[in-house]
Coordinates of C-alpha atoms in Angstrom, one line a residue:
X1 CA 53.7 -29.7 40.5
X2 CA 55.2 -30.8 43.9
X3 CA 52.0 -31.4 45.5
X4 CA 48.4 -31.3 44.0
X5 CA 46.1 -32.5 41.3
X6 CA 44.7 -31.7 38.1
X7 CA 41.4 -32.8 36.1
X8 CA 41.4 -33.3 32.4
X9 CA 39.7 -35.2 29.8
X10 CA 36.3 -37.1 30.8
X11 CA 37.3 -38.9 34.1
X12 CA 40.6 -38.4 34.5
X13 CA 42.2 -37.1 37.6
X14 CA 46.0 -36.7 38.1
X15 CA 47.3 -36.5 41.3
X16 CA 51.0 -35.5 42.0
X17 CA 53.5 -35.6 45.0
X18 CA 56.6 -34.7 43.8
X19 CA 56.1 -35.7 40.6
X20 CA 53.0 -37.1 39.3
X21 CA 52.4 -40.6 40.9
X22 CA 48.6 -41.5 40.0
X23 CA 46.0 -41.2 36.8
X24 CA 42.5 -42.9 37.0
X25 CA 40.2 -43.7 34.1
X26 CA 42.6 -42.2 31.3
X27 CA 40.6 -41.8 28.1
X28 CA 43.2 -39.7 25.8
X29 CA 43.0 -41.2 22.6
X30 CA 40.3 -42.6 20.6
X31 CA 36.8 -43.1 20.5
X32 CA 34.0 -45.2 22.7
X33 CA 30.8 -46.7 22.2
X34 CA 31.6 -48.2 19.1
X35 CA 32.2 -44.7 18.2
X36 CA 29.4 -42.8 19.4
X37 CA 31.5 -40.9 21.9
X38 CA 34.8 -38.7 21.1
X39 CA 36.5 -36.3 23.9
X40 CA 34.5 -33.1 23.8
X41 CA 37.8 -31.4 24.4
X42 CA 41.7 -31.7 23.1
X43 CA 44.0 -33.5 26.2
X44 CA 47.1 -30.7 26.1
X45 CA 50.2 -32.3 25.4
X46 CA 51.4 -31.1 28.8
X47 CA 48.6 -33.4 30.6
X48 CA 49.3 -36.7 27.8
X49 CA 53.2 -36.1 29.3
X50 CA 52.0 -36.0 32.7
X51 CA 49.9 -39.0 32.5
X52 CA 52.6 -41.4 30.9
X53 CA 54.9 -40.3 33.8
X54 CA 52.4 -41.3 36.5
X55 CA 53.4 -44.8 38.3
X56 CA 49.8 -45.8 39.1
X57 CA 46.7 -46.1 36.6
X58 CA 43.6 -46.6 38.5
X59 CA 40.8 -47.9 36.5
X60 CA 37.1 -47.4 38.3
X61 CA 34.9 -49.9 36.0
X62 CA 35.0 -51.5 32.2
X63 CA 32.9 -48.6 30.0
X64 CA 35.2 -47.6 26.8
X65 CA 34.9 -43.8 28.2
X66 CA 37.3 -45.3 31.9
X67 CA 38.4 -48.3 30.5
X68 CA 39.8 -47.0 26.8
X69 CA 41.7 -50.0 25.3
X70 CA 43.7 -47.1 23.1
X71 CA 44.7 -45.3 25.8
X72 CA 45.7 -48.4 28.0
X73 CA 47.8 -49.5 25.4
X74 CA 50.1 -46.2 26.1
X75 CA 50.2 -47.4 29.3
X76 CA 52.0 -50.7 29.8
X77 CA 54.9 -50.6 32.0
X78 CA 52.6 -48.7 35.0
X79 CA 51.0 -50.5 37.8
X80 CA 47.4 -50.7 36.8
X81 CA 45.3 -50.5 40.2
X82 CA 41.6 -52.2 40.0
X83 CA 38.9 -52.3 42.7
X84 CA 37.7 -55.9 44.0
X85 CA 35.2 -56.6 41.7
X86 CA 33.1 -59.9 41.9
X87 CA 33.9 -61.8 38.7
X88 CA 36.9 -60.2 38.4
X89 CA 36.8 -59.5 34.8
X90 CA 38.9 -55.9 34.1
X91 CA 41.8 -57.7 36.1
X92 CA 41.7 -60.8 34.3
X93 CA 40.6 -58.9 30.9
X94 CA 43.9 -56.6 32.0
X95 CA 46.3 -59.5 32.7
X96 CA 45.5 -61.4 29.9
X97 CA 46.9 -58.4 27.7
X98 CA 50.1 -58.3 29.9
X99 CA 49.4 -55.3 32.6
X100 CA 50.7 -55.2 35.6
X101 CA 47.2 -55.8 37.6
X102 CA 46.9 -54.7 41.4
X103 CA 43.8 -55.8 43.1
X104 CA 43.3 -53.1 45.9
X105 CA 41.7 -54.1 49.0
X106 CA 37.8 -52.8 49.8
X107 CA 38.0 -49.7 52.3
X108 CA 41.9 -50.2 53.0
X109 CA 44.3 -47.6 52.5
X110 CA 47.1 -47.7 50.3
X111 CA 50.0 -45.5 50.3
X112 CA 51.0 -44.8 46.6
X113 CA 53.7 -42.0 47.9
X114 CA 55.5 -40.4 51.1
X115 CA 51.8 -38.3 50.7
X116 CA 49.4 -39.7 48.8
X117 CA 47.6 -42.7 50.1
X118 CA 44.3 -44.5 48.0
X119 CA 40.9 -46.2 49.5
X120 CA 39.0 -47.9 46.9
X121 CA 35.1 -48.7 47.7
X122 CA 33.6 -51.2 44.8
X123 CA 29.8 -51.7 44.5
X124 CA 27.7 -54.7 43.8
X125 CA 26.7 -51.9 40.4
X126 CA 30.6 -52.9 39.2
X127 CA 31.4 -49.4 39.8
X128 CA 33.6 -48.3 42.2
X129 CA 34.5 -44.7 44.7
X130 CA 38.3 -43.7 45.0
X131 CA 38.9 -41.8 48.3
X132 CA 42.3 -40.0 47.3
X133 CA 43.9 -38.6 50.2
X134 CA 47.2 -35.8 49.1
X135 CA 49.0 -34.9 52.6
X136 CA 45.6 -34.6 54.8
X137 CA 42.8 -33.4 51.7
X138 CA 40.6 -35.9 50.5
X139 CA 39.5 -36.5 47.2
X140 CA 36.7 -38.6 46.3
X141 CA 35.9 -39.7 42.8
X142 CA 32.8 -40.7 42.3
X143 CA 33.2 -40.9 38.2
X144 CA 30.1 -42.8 37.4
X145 CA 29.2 -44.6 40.9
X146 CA 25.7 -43.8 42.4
X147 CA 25.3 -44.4 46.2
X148 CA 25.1 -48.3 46.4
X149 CA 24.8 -48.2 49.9
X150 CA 28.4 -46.8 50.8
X151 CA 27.2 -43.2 50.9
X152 CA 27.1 -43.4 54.6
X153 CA 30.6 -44.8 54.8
X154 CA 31.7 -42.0 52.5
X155 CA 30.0 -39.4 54.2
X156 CA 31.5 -40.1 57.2
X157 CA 35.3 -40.2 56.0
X158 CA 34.3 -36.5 54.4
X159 CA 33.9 -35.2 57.5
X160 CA 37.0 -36.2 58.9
X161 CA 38.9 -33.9 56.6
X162 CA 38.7 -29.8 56.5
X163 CA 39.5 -30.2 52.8
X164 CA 37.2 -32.2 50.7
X165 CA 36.9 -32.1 46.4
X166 CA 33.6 -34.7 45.0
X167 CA 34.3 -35.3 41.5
X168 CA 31.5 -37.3 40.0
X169 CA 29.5 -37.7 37.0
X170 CA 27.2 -34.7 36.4
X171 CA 24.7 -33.9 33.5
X172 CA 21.2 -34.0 31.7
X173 CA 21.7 -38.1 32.4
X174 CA 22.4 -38.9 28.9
X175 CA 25.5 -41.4 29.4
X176 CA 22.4 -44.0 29.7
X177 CA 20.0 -45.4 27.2
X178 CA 17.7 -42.7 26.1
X179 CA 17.6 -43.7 23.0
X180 CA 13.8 -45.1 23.0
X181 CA 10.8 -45.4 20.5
X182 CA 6.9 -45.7 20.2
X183 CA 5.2 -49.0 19.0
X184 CA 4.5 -46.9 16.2
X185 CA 8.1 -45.4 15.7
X186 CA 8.2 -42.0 17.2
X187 CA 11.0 -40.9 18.9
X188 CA 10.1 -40.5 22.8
X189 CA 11.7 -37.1 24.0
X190 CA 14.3 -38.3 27.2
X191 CA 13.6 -37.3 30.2
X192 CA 16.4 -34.9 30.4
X193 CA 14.4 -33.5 27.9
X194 CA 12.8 -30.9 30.7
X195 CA 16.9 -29.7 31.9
X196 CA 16.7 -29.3 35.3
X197 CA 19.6 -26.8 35.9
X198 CA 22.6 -29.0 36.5
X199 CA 23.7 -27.2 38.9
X200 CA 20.6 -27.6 41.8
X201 CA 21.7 -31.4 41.8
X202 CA 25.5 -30.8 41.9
X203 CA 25.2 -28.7 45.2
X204 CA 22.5 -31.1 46.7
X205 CA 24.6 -33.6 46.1
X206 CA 28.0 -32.2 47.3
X207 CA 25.8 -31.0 50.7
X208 CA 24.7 -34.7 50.7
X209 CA 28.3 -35.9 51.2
X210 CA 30.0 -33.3 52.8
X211 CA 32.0 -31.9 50.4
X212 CA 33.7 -28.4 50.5
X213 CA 34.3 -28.2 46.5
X214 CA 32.8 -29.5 43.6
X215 CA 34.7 -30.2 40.4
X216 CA 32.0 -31.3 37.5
X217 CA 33.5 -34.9 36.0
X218 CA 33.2 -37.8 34.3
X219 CA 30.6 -36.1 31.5
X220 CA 33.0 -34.3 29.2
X221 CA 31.7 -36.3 26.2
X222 CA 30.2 -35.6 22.5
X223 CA 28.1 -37.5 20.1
X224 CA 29.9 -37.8 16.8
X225 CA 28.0 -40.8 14.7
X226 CA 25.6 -39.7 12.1
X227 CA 23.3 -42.1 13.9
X228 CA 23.9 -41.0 17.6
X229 CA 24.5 -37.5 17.0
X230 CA 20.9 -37.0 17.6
X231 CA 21.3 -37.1 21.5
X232 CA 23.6 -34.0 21.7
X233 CA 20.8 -32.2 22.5
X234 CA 21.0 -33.3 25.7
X235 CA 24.3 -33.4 26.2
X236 CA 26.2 -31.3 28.9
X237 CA 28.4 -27.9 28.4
X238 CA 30.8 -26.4 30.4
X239 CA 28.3 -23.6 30.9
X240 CA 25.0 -25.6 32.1
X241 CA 27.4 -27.3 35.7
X242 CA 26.9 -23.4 37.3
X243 CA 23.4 -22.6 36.3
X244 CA 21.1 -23.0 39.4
X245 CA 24.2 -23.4 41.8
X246 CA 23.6 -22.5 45.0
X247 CA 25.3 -24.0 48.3
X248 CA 26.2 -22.3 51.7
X249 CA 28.6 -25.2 52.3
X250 CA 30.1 -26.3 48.9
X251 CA 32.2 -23.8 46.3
X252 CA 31.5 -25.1 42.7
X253 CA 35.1 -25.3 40.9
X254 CA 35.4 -25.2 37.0
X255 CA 36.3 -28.8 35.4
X256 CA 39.2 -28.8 34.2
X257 CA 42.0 -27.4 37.0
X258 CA 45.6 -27.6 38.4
X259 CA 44.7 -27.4 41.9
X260 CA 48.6 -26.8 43.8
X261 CA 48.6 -27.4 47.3
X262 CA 52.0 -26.3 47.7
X263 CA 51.4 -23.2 46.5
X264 CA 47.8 -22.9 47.7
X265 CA 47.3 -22.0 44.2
X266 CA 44.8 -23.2 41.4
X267 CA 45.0 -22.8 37.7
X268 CA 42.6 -23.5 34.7
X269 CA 43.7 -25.6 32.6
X270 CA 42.0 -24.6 29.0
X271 CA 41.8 -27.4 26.4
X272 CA 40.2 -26.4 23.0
X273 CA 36.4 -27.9 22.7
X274 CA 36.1 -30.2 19.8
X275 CA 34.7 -28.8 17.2
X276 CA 32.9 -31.9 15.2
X277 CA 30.9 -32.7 12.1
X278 CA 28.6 -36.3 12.1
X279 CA 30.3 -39.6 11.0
X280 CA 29.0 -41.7 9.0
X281 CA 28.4 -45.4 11.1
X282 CA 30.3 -47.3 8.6
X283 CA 33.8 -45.5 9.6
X284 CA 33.4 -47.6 12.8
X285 CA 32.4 -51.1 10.8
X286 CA 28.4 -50.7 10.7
X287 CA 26.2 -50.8 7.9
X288 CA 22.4 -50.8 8.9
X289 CA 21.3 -52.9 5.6
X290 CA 23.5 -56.0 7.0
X291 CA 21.8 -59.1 8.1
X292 CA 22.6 -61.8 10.2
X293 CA 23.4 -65.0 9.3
X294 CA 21.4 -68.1 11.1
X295 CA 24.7 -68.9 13.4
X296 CA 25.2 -65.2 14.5
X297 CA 21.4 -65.6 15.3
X298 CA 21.8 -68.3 17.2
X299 CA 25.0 -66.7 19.1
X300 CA 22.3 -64.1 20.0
X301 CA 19.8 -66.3 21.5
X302 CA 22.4 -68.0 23.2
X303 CA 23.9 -65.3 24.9
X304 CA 20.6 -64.1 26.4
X305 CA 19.2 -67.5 26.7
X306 CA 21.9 -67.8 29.5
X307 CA 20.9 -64.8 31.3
X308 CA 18.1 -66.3 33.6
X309 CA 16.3 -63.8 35.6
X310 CA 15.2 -62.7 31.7
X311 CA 12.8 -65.2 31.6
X312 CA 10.9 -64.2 34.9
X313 CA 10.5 -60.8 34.0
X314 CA 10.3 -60.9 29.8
X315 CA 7.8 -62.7 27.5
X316 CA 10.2 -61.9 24.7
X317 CA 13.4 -60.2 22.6
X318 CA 12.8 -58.9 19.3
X319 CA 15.9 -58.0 17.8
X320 CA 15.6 -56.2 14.0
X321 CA 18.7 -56.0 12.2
X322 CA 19.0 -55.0 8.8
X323 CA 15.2 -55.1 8.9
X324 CA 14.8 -58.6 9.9
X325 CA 13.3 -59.3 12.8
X326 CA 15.1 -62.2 15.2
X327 CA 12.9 -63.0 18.2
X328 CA 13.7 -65.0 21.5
X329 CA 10.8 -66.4 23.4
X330 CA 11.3 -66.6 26.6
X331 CA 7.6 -67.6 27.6
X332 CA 5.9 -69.4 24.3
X333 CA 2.0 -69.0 26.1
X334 CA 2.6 -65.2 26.6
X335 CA 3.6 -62.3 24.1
X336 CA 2.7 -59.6 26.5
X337 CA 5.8 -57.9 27.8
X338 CA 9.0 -57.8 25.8
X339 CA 11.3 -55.4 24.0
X340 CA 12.7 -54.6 20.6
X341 CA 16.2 -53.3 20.0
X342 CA 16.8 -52.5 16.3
X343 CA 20.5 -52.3 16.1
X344 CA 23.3 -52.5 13.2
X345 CA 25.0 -56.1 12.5
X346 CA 28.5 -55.7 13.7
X347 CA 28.2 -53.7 16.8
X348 CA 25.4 -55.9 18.3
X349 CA 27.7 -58.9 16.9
X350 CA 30.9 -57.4 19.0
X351 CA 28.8 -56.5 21.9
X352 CA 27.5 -60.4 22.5
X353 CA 30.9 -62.0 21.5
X354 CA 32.7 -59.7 24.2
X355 CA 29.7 -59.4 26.8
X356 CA 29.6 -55.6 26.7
X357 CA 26.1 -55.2 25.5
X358 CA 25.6 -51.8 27.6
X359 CA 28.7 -50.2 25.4
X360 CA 25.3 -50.4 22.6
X361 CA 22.9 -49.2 25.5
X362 CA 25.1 -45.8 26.2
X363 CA 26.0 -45.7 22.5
X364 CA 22.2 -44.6 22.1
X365 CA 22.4 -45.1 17.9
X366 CA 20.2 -48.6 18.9
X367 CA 16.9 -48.0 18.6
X368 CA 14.7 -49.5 21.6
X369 CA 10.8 -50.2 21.8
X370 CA 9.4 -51.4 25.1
X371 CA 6.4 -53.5 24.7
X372 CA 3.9 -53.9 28.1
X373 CA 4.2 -52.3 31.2
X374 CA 7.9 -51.5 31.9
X375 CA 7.1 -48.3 34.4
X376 CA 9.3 -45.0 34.4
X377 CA 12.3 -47.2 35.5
X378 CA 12.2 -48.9 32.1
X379 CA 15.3 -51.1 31.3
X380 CA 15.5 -50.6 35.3
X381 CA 15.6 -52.6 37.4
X382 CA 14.8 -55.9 35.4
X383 CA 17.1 -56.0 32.2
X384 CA 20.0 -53.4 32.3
X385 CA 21.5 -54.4 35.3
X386 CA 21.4 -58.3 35.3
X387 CA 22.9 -58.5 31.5
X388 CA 25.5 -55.3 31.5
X389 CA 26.3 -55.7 35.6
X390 CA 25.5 -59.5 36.7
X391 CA 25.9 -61.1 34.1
X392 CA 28.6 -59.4 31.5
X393 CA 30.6 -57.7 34.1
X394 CA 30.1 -59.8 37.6
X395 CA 30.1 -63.5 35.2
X396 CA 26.2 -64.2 37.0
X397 CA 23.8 -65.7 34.5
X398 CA 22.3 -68.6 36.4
X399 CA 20.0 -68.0 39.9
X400 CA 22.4 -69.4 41.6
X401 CA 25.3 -67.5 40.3
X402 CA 23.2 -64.8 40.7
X403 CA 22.5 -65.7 44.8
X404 CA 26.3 -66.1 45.0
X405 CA 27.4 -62.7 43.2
X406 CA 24.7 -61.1 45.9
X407 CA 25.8 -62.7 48.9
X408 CA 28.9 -62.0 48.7
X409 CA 28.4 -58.3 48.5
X410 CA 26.1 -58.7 51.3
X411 CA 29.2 -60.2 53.2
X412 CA 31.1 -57.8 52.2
X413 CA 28.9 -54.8 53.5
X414 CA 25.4 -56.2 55.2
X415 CA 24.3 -52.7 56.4
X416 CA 25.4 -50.7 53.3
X417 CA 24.1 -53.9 51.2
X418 CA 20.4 -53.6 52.9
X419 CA 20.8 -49.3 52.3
X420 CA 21.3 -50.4 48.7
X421 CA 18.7 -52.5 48.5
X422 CA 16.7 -49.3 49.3
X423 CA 18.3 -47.2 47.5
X424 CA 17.2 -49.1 44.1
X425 CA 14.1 -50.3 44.8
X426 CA 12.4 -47.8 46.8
X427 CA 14.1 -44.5 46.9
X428 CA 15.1 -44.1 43.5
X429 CA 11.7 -45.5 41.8
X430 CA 10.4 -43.0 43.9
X431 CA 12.6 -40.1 43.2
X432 CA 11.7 -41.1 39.3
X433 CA 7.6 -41.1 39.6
X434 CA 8.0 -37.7 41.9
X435 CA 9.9 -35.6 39.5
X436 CA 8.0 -36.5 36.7
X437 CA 4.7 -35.8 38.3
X438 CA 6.7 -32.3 39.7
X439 CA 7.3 -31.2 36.0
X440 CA 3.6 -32.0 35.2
X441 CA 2.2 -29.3 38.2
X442 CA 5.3 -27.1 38.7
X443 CA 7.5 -25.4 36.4
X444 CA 11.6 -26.6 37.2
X445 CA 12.6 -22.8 37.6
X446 CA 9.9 -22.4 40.4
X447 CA 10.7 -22.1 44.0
X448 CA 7.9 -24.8 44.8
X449 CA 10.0 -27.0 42.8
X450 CA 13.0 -26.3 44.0
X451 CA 11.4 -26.7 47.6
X452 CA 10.1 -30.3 46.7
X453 CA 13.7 -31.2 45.6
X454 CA 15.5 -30.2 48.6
X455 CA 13.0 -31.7 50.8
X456 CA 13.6 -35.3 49.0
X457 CA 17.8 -34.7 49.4
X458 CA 17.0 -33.9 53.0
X459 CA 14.8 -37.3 52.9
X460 CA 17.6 -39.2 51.3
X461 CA 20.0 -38.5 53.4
X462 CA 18.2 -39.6 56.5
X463 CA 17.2 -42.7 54.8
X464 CA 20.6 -43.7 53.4

C-alpha cells in the first residue's frame, strides 16, 4: 500500500506511506491474562509480514492484550515508541530487555515519514491516545483510554481535519473485572448483562469527538480457560458493533479494513474467527488445590501492605487460595468493609512478584466478594486504580508518592487534570447510578431510553 492503513488483530493499527512505517499495540502471537484471553480471530500472514516490516512499534499501555511480551519479542531491531508515562515502567521494563525505547513527547508531533506524523496524549489512568496523522487525515486511537480530561484537547484537533477515523475500545465492558460473587457464593450477573446495543454508544461517542468514521477496536478478544470461559457471554461479536447504530455525522466502518488513501479505496480484510474449546487452567501453570506457603504469604501482605491509600478506605483483604483463607488487616478495631479474592497459587504469585495484579482483575477466572458498602463503582475508585495504575504501573504506593505522581499530571495538564477529576468522580458515578436505575423503569430498546442517553452525551460534552 503506498498510502493508508489497515486494522487487524485486537488493537493493532498499521499505518503505511510507501511502505508500512508504523504498528501499535501488536498482539499476534500468544495468549494474555495468564491465559484467559486468545485472539478471537487468525492475524493473515500478509498482516504478520506487514507488521515485521514496519520501522515503528508504538505501544499505548502495559496490559498482555497491547503489551504482548510474545509478540514483542518478533520485534527487536524496530524503534519501540512509548508515551511519557509517570514511573516510566514499559520503557524501563522495554530497555531492560534490549529494545530500542523512544520516549515521545506529550501533545508534540512527530514525523515518522515524508507523510505520516504521530501526537501521543498519556493520562494520569497509564493509558495513553495516538493522534496519527497520514498526509492531512487524522487518526485517533483511543485503544483502551477513557476521556481523562484530554477529550477537549482531542476534540478540538478532530475538527481541524475533514477526514477523521476513532478507533477505540468498544463492547458489553467485559475487558474489566466482572467476575464478582455474593457473601453466600452466587455468581452476580455483570452489568453488561442487560446489552445495551453496542452500537448506540459507538455513534454517541464518535459525535462526542468529532469523528467522521468509526472503526470498532481494541475488543477482538475470547475467553479460552475452562475457568474464565464463563464470561463469553458477554463478550463482543463482529455482529453486535452495528446493532443500534445510528449517527447523521459518523459512518460506522467494519473492524478489520485496508483503508487506501491513494486509491481512495477500502478493502475488508477477512481473518477466520477462532473457533475454540475451554482449557484446562493447569496448561497455563494453575492448579486451584495449591496452597501458599508462609513466605509467599508474607510476599502478599507485603505487597499490599505498601499500597497506602488501602488502609483509609479497607478494613481488610481476604485472600483464599487453595481453600485457605490469608487475611491482611488493615484496621485491627474494624472488620466492616473489606474484600475477598479467591484466586489460584501461581497466577496471584506472578501477578504480586511482577506488580501486574490487574492482568488477574481482566483475567476474570478470580473470584471476588465485596464485603460492606462498596456502591455500583465497586473496585472503583478506591482499590483498582491505586494498586493496577498508582502503584504497579506509575511506582506510587506511599501518600506522598502518591501527591507527587498527581501533581505532576496536574502540571502537565491543570485544566484537563481538574476535567478529569470530574470526569471520575462525578460524571461517571453518575452515569453508573443513572443507567442502572434506567434499566429498572425503562426497557434499553425504548425510545425513552434512548432519549435519556443522548441527553447525558449531550450533558457530557458540555461538562468535559
Amino acid at each position: 500500500m503506498e498510502l493508508g492503513f489497515e486494522t487487524i488483530g485486537n488493537a493493532t493499527l498499521i499505518c503505511h506511506d510507501d511502505g508500512p512505517v508504523l504498528v501499535t499495540d501488536p498482539w499476534t502471537h500468544g495468549s494474555a491474562y495468564f491465559g484467559s484471553w486468545t485472539l478471537s480471530h487468525e492475524i493473515p500472514e500478509q498482516q504478520r509480514d506487514i507488521i515485521q516490516r514496519c520501522q515503528y512499534v508504538w505501544v499505548s499501555h502495559g496490559h498482555p492484550d497491547h503489551l504482548s511480551a510474545e509478540s514483542m519479542d518478533k520485534l527487536r531491531e524496530q524503534t519501540i515508541l512509548v508515551p511519557n508515562h509517570f514511573g516510566g515502567r514499559v520503557r524501563d521494563d522495554l530497555r531492560e530487555q534490549g529494545f530500542n525505547v523512544h520516549v515521545l513527547v506529550d501533545r508534540v508531533w512527530t514525523q515518522l515519514s515524508p507523510r505520516i506524523r504521530v501526537m501521543c496524549i498519556p493520562d494520569m489512568n497509564q493509558d495513553a491516545v495516538l493522534l496519527v496523522d497520514i498526509a492531512g487525515r487524522l487518526i485517533v486511537n483511543l485503544n483502551d483510554a477513557g476521556d481523562r480530561g484530554w477529550g477537549r484537547f482531542v476534540r478540538s484537533m478532530v475538527r481541524r481535519y475533514d477526514e477523521s477515523y476513532l478507533l477505540a475500545l468498544s463492547g458489553y465492558g467485559d475487558a474489566d473485572m466482572i467476575n464478582y460473587f455474593t457473601e453466600d457464593g452466587q455468581r452476580i450477573p455483570p452489568y453488561a448483562a442487560a446489552k445495551t446495543p453496542v452500537g448506540r454508544t459507538i455513534a454517541r461517542q464518535a459525535e462526542f469527538y468529532g469523528a467522521r468514521y468509526f472503526v470498532p477496536f481494541s475488543s477482538m478478544h475470547k475467553y479460552q480457560r475452562a475457568d474464565s470461559i464463563w464470561a463469553s457471554e458477554y463478550t463482543t461479536t463482529l455482529e453486535d458493533y452495528a446493532r443500534g447504530f445510528e449517527s447523521e455525522t459518523c459512518t460506522l466502518l467494519p473492524a478489520f479494513i485496508r483503508r487506501d488513501f491513494s486509491k481512495d479505496d477500502m478493502q475488508l480484510i477477512r481473518p477466520k474467527e477462532r473457533a475454540l474449546l475451554p482449557v484446562d487452567p493447569k496448561e497455563f501453570g494453575d492448579d486451584w488445590s495449591a496452597m501458599l506457603e508462609r513466605e509467599e504469604a508474607q510476599a502478599l501482605r507485603e505487597y499490599f501492605g505498601a499500597i497506602e491509600h488501602l488502609g483509609t478506605v479497607l478494613d481488610y483483604l481476604r485472600f483464599r487460595v487453595g481453600g485457605q483463607d490469608h487475611v491482611i488487616e488493615f484496621n485491627q478495631r474494624r472488620f466492616r468493609r473489606g474484600i475477598t479474592f479467591e484466586a489460584p497459587r501461581n497466577s496471584l504469585l506472578t501477578a504480586v512478584r511482577y506488580r501486574v495484579f490487574d492482568d488477574l482483575l481482566i483475567g476474570n477466572f478470580m473470584k471476588t466478594t465485596l464485603h460492606g458498602d462498596f456502591g455500583e463503582g465497586r473496585l472503583y475508585p478506591d482499590f483498582s486504580p491505586y494498586v493496577a495504575k498508582y502503584a504497579d504501573n506509575g511506582k506510587a504506593r506511599s501518600r506522598n508518592e502518591l501527591k507527587t505522581y498527581f501533581s505532576e499530571y496536574r502540571r502537565r495538564d491543570p485544566v484537563g487534570f481538574l476535567r478529569g477529576k470530574v470526569e471520575a468522580h462525578c460524571v461517571r458515578p453518575l452515569q453508573t447510578q443513572s443507567a442502572e436505575l434506567l434499566r429498572t423503569l425503562l426497557p434499553s430498546d425504548s425510545a425513552a431510553y434512548r432519549t435519556a442517553k443522548e441527553a447525558f452525551w449531550k450533558v457530557r460534552r458540555v461538562l468535559l
